[in-house]
Coordinates of C-alpha atoms and ligand atoms in Angstrom, one line a residue:
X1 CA -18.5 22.6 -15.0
X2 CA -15.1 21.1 -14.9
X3 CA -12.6 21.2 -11.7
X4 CA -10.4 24.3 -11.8
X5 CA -7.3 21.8 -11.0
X6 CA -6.6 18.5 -13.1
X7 CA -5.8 15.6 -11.1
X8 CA -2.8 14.9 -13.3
X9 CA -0.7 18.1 -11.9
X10 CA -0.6 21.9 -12.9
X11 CA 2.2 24.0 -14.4
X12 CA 4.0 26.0 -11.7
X13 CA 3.6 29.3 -13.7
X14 CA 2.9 30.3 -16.7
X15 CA 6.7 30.1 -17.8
X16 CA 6.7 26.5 -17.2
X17 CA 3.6 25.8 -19.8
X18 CA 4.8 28.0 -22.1
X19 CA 8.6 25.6 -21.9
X20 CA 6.5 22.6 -21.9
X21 CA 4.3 23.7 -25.1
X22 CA 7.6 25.1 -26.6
X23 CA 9.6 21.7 -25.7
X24 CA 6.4 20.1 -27.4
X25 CA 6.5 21.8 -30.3
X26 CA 10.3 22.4 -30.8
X27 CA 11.9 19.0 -31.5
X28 CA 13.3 16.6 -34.7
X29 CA 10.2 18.6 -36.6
X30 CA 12.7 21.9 -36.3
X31 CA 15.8 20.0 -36.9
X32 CA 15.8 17.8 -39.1
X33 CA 12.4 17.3 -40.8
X34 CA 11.7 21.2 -41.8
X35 CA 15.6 21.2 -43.5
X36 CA 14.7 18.0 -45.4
X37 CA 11.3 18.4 -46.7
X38 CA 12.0 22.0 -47.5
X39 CA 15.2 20.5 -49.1
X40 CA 12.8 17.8 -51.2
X41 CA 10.2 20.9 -51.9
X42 CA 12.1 23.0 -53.4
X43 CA 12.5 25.5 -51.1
X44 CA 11.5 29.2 -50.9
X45 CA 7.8 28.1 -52.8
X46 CA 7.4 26.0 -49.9
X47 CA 9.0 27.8 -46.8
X48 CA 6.1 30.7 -47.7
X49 CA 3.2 28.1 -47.4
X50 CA 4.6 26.7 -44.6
X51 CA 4.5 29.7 -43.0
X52 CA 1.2 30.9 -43.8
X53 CA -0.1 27.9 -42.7
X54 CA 1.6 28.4 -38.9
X55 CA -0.2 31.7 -38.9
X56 CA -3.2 31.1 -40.4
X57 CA -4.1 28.0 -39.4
X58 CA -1.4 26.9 -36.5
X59 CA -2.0 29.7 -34.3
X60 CA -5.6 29.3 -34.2
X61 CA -6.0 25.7 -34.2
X62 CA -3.4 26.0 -31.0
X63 CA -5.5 28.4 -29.3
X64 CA -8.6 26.1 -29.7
X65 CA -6.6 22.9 -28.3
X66 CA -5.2 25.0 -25.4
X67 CA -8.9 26.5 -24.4
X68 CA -10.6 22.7 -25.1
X69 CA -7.7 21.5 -22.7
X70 CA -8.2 24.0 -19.9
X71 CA -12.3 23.9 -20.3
X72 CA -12.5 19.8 -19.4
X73 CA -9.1 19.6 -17.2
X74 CA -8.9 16.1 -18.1
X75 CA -7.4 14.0 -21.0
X76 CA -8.4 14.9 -24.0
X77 CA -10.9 12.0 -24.7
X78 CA -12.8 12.6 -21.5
X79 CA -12.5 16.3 -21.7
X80 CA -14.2 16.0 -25.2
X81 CA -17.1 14.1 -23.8
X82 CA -17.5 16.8 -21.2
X83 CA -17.8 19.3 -23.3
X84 CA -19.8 17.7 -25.8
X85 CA -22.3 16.8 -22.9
X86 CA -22.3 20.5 -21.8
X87 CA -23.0 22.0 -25.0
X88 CA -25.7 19.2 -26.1
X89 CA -23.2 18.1 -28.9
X90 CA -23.0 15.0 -30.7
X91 CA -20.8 12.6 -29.1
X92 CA -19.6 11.7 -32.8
X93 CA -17.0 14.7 -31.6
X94 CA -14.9 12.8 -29.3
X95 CA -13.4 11.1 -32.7
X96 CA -11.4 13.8 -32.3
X97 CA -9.8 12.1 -28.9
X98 CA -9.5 8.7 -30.5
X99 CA -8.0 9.6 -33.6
X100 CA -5.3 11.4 -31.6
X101 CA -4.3 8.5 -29.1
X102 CA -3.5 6.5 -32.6
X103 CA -1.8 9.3 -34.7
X104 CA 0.2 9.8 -30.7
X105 CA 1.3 6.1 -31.1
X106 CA 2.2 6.4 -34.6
X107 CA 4.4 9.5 -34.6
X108 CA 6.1 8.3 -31.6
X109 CA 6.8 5.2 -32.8
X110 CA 9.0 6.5 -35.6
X111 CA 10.3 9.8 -33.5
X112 CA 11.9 7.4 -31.1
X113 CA 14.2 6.0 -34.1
X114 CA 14.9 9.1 -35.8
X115 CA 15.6 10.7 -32.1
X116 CA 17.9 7.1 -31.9
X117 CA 19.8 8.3 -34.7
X118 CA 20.4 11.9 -33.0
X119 CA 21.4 10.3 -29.9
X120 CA 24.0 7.6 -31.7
X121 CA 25.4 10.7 -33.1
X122 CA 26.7 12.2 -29.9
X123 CA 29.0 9.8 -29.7
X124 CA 30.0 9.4 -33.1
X125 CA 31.0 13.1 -32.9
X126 CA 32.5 12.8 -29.3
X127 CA 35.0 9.9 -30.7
X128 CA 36.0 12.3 -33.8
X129 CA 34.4 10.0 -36.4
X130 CA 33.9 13.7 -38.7
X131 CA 37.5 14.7 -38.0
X132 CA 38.0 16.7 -41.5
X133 CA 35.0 15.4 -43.0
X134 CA 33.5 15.5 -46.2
X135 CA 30.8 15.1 -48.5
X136 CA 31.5 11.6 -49.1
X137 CA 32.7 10.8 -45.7
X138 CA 29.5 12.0 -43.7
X139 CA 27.2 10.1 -46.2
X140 CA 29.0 6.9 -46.0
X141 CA 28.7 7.1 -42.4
X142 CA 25.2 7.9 -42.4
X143 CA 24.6 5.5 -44.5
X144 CA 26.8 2.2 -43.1
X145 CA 24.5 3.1 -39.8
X146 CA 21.0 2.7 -41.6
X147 CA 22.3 -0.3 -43.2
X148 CA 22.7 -1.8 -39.3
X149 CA 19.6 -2.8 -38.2
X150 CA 20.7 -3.8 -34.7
X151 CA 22.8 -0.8 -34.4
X152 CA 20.0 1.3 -34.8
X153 CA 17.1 -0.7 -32.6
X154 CA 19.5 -0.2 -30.1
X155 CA 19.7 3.3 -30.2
X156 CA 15.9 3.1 -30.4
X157 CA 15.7 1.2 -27.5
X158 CA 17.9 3.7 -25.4
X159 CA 16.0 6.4 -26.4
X160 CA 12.3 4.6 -25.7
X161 CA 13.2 3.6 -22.3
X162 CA 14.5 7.6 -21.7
X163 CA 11.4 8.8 -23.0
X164 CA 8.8 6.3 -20.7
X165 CA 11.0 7.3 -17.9
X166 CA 10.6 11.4 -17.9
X167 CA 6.9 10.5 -18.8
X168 CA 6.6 7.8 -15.5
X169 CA 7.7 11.2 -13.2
X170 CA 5.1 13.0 -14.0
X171 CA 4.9 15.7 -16.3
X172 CA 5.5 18.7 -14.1
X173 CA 8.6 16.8 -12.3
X174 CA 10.0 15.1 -15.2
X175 CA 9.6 17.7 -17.5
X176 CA 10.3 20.8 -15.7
X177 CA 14.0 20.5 -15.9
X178 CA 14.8 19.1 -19.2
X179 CA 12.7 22.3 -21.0
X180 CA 14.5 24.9 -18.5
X181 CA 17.8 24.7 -19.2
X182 CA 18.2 22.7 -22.0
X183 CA 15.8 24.3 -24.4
X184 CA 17.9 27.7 -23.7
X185 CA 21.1 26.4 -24.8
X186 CA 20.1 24.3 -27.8
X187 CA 18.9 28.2 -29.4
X188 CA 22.4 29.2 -28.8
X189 CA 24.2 26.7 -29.8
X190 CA 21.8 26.6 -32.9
X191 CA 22.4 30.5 -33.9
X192 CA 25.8 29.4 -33.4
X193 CA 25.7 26.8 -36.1
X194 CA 24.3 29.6 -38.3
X195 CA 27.3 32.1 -37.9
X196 CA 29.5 29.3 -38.3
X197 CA 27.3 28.5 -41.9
X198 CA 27.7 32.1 -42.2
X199 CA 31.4 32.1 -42.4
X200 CA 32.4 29.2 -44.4
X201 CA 29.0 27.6 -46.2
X202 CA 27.6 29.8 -49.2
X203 CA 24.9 31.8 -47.1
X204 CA 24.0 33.8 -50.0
X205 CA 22.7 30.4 -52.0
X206 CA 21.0 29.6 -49.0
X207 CA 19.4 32.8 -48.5
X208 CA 17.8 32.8 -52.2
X209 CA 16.6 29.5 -51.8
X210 CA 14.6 29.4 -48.4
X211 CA 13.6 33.2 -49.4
X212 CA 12.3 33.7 -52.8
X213 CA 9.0 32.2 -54.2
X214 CA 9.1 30.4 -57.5
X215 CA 5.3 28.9 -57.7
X216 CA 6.0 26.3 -60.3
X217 CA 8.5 24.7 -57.6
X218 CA 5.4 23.9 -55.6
X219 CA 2.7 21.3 -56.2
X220 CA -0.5 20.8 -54.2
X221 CA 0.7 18.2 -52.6
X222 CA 4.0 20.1 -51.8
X223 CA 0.8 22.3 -49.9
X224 CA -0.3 19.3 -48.3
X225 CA 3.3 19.0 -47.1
X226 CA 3.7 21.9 -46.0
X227 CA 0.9 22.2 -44.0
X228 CA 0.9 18.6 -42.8
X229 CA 4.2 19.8 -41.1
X230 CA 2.3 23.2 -39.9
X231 CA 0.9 20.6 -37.6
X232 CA 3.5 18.3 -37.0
X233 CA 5.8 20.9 -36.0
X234 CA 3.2 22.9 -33.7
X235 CA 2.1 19.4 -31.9
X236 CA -1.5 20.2 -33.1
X237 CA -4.5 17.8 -34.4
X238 CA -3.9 14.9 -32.0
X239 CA -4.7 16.6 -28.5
X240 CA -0.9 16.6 -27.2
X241 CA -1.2 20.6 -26.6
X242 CA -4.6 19.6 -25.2
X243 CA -3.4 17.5 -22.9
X244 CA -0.8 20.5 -21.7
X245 CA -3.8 23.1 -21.7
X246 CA -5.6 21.3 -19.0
X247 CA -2.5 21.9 -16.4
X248 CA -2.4 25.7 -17.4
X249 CA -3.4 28.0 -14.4
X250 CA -7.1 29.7 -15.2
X251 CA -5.9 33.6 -15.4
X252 CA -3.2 33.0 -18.1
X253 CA -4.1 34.9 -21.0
X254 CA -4.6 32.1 -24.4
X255 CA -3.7 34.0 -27.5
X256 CA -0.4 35.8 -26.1
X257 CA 1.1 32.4 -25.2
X258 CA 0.2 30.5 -27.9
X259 CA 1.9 33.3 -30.5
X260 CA 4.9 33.1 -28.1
X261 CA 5.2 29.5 -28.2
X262 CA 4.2 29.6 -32.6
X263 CA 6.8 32.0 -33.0
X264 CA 9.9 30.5 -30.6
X265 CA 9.1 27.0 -32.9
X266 CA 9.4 29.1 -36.3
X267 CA 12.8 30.7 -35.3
X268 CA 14.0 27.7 -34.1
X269 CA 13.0 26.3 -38.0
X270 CA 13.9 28.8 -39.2
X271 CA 17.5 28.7 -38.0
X272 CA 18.1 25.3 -38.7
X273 CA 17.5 25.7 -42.0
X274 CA 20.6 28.6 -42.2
X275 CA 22.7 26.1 -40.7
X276 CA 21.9 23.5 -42.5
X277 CA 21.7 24.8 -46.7
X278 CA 24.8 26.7 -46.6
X279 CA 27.0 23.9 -46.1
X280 CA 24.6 21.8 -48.1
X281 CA 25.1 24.5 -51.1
X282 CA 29.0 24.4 -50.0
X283 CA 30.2 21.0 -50.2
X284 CA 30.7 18.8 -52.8
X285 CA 28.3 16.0 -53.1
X286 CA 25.4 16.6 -51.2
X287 CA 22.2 18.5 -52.8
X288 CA 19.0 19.8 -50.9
X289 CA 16.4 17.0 -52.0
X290 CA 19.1 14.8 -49.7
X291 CA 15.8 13.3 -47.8
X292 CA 16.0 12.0 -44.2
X293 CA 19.4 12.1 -43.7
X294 CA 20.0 15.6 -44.5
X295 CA 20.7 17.2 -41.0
X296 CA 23.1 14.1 -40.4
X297 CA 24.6 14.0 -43.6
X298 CA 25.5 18.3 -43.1
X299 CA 26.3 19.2 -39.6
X300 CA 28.3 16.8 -38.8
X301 CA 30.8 18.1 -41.6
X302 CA 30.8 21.6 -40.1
X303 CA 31.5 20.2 -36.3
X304 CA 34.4 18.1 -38.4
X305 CA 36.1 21.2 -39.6
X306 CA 36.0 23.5 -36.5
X307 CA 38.6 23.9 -33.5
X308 CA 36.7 21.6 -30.9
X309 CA 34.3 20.4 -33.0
X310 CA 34.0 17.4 -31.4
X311 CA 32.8 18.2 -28.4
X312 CA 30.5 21.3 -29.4
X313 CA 29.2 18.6 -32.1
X314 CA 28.5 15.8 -29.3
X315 CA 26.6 18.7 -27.2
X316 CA 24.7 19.8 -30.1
X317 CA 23.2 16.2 -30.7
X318 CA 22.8 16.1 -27.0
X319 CA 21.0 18.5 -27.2
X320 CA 18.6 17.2 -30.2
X321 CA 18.2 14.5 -28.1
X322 CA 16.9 16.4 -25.6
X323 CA 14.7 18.8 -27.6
X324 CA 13.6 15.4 -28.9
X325 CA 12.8 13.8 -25.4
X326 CA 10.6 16.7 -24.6
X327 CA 8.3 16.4 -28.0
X328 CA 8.2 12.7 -27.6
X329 CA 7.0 12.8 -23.9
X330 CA 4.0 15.0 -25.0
X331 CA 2.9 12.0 -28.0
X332 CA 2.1 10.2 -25.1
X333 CA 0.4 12.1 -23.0
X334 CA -3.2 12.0 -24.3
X335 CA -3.5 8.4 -24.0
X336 CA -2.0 8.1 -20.5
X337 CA -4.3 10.2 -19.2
X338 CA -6.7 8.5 -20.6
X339 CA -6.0 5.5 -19.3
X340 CA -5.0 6.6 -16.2
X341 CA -8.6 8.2 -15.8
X342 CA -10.5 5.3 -16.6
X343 CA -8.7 2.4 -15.1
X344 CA -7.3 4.4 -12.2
X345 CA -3.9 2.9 -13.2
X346 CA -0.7 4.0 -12.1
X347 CA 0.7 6.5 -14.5
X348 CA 3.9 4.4 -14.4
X349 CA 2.5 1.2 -15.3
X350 CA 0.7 3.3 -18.0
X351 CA 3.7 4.5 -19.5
X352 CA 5.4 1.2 -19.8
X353 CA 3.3 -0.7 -21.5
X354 CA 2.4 2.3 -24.2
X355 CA 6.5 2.4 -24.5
X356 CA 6.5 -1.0 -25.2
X357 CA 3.4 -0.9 -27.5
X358 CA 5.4 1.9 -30.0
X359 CA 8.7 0.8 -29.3
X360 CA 7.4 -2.6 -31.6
X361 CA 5.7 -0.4 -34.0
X362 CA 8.9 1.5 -33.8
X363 CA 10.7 -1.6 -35.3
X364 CA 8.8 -1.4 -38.7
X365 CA 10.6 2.1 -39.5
X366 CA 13.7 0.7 -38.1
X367 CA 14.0 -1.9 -40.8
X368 CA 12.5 0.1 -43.1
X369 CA 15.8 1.5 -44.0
X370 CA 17.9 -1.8 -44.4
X371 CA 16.4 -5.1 -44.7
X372 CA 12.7 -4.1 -45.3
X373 CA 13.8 -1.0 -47.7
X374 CA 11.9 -2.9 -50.3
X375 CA 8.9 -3.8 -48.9
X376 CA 6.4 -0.9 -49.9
X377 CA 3.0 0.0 -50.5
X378 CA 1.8 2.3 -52.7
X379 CA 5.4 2.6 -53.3
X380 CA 5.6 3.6 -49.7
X381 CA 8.3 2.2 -47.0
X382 CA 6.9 1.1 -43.7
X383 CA 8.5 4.0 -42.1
X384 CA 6.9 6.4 -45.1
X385 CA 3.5 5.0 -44.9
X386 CA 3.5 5.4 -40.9
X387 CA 4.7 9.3 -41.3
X388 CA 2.1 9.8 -44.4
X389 CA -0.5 8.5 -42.6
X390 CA 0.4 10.5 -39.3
X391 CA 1.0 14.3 -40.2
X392 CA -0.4 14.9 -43.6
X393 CA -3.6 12.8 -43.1
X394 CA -4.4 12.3 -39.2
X395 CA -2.7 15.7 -37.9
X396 CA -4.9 18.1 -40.8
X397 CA -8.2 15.8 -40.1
X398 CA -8.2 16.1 -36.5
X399 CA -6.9 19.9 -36.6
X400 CA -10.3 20.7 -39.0
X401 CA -12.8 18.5 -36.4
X402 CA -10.8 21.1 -34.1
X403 CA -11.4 23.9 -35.9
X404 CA -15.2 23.0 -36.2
X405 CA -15.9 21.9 -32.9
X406 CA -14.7 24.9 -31.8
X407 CA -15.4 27.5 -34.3
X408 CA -19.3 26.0 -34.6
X409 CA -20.1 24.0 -32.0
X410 CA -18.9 24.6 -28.7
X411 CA -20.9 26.7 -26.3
X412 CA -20.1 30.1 -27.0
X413 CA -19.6 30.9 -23.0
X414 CA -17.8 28.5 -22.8
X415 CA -15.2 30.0 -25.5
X416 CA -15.3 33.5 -24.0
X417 CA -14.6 32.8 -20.6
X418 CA -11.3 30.8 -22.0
X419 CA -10.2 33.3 -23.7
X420 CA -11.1 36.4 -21.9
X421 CA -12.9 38.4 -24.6
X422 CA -16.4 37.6 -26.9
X423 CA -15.7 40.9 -28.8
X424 CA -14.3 43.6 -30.7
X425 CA -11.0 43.5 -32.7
X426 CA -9.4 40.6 -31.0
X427 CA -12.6 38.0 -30.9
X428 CA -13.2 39.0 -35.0
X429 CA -9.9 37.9 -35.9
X430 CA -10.0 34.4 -33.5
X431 CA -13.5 33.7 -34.9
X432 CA -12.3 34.4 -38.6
X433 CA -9.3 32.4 -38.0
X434 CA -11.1 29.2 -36.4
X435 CA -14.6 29.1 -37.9
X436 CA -13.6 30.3 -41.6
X437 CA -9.7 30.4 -42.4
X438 CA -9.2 27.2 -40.7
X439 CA -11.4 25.2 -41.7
X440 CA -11.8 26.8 -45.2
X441 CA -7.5 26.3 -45.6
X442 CA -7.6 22.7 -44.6
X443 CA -10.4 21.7 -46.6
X444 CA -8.7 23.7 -49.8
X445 CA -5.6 21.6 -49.7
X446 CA -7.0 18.2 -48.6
X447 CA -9.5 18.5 -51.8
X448 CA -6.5 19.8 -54.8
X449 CA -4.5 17.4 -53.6
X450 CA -6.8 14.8 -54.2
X451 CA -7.7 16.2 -57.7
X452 CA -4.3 16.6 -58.7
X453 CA -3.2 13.5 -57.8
X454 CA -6.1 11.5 -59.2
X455 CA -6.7 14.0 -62.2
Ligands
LIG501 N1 6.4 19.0 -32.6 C1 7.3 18.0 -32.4 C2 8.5 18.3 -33.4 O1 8.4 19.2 -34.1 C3 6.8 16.6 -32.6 C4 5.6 16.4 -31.8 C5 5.4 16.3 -30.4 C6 4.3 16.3 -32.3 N2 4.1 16.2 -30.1 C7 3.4 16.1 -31.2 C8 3.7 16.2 -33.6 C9 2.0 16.0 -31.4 C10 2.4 16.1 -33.8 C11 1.5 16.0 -32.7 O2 9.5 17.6 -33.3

């Protein structure tokens, strides 16, 4: 059927796509959007459905986009309309292609601000703005930034332009380097963050409130939440980790790498978290349900108080930034291959004009913190509408036509001889997890949510 090489390159190894995937998934989802909503959710409730939801549904639904990727070897639009030709499908199924070229655009236009922020924050650290900071001190800063719009587009910009250029090179040259080193080092640094929280922020506080289920904290669409950012987190229900699967070498065993890859993304979670809520529990002025400043608002004031915490705190937001470059790089990637494939265009050209494209749509979440703050619909800010729309509507949707597709659809060879098995222990639980669980979970939570909040 399809080529056993995709024209757009091939990992080296299977190291290198299991550093891409993980660069993918571990990024500003880890950082600072798990802390926060878990913060706004109430916490332990939440952190358990999150969690199920990696494993029940994330794991799967990964393993599905990685085996659709590597079956077509092509972007994930045309790779859909392979398959679905092989198997005799519906062509109805390459919505799943198109939907995840727009939800791509949309995520990254807002990533590329928040990732602004990250990177402005190297160098507020680096020139000791959080010298002996406080509560109050790393809030006002925080917020005297989102109240400069041009302050922050620039930032944007700076960040954009970094992103299109690792995405121009290529994905095996631009990306290889950036997720070797750098992805190593941010886990250190970040299990460093945690002693450090260990030591002076109230651990114990923390502990009780990531860790222990109270299910009246959590609503159904707290669920939706948390499952939402099952996806977000993962990179799945938009064809990103598609796009990756169709560079990954033929022998390389499916399932083992995707649990590698789910798991290095939940520890990485994970620890943020225990860096981030002891100090939030420790210092005056600053409570959990913070929202999107949270990480900014909190580690800055532990970098503040330590012996040379200026520069570790400039090298830790360097190294957000980074973590952030490689998720960003993979929003993109479905619909330059796309393009690329249909116009034969040069990836380059590609990339620039889908930077520019989201760098405008970027704009509207840039404002949506100062002059547009009151601009809303459905009580919604720009930026909030553009993020509900993205993960807890698009992401879900596109992981369940996934789930399907695969689960129902798909030529059952075709399944097998991805994943190296078509029985016994191993194919039960895969085909329990992507034709039933799956599909069954997302469902579940799309429908309660709807009831409750209409009931
Ligand atoms: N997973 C990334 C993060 O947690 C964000 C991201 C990159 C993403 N690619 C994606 C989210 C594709 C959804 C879909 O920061």
């Amino acid at each position: 059927m399809a080529d056993d090489v995709s024209r757009h390159g091939m990992w080296s190894s299977r190291l290198l796509f299991v550093l891409a995937a993980t660069g993918s998934a571990v990024g500003l989802g880890n950082i600072w959007k798990f802390p926060y909503i878990t913060g706004e959710n109430g916490g332990g409730a939440f952190v358990l459905v999150y969690l199920i939801c990696i494993a029940a549904i994330g794991i799967p639904v990964m393993m599905a986009e990685v085996l659709l990727g590597r079956a077509g070897r092509q972007s994930p639009i045309n790779t859909l309309r392979t398959l679905v030709k092989d198997t005799g499908a519906s062509s109805f199924w390459t919505v799943i292609g198109w939907m995840g070229v727009l939800a791509g655009f949309l995520i990254l236009s807002y990533y590329a601000v928040i990732a602004g922020w990250a990177v402005s924050y190297i160098f507020r650290l680096a020139g000791g703005a959080f010298a002996g900071a406080d509560g109050a001190v790393s809030t006002a800063i925080f917020g005297d930034f989102m109240a400069s719009p041009w302050e922050v587009l620039l930032w944007h910009t700076v960040f954009m332009i970094a992103t299109i250029f690792i995405v121009a090179r290529g994905v095996v040259r631009g990306l290889q380097v950036a997720v070797r080193w750098l992805m190593p080092i941010l886990l250190v640094l970040l299990l460093g963050l945690v002693g450090y929280a260990a030591i002076y922020g109230d651990f114990a506080r923390a502990l009780e409130f990531l860790f222990t289920f109270d299910a009246s904290k959590l609503s159904w669409s707290g669920t939706l939440t948390a499952m939402g950012h099952a996806f977000f987190t993962l990179s799945l229900g938009m064809g990103a980790i598609m796009a990756y699967g169709a560079y990954l070498q033929s022998n390389t065993s499916i399932s083992s790498t995707v649990i590698t890859i789910g798991t290095l993304d939940t520890a990485v979670a994970l620890a943020a978290g225990l860096a981030i809520f002891p100090i939030v529990f420790a210092v005056e002025g600053l409570v959990p349900g913070e929202g999107v400043g949270l990480m900014f608002q909190t580690l800055p004031i532990a970098f503040g108080n330590l012996p040379g915490g200026s520069i570790l705190g400039a090298l830790f937001f360097i190294l957000v930034s980074f973590a952030a470059i490689t998720s960003a790089i993979s929003l993109t990637e479905p619909a330059l291959t796309y393009l690329v494939e249909q116009y034969n265009a040069k990836r380059w050209r590609v990339a620039i004009s889908l930077g520019v494209f989201c760098w405008l749509l970027g704009i509207g979440t840039v404002l949506s913190f100062n002059t547009w703050s009151d601009a809303k619909l459905f009580g919604l800010t720009f930026f909030e509408v553009v993020d509900y729309l993205s993960y807890k509507v698009m992401l879900p949707l596109g992981g369940l036509l996934i789930a399907v597709f695969v689960g129902w659809v798909l030529a059952r060879r075709t399944v097998v001889s991805q994943l190296g098995y078509g029985d016994g222990k191993k194919w039960s639980l895969w085909e329990t997890g992507i034709a039933f669980v799956a599909p069954a979970g997302i469902v579940i939570v799309f429908v309660y949510t709807i009831v409750q909040s209409f009931g």
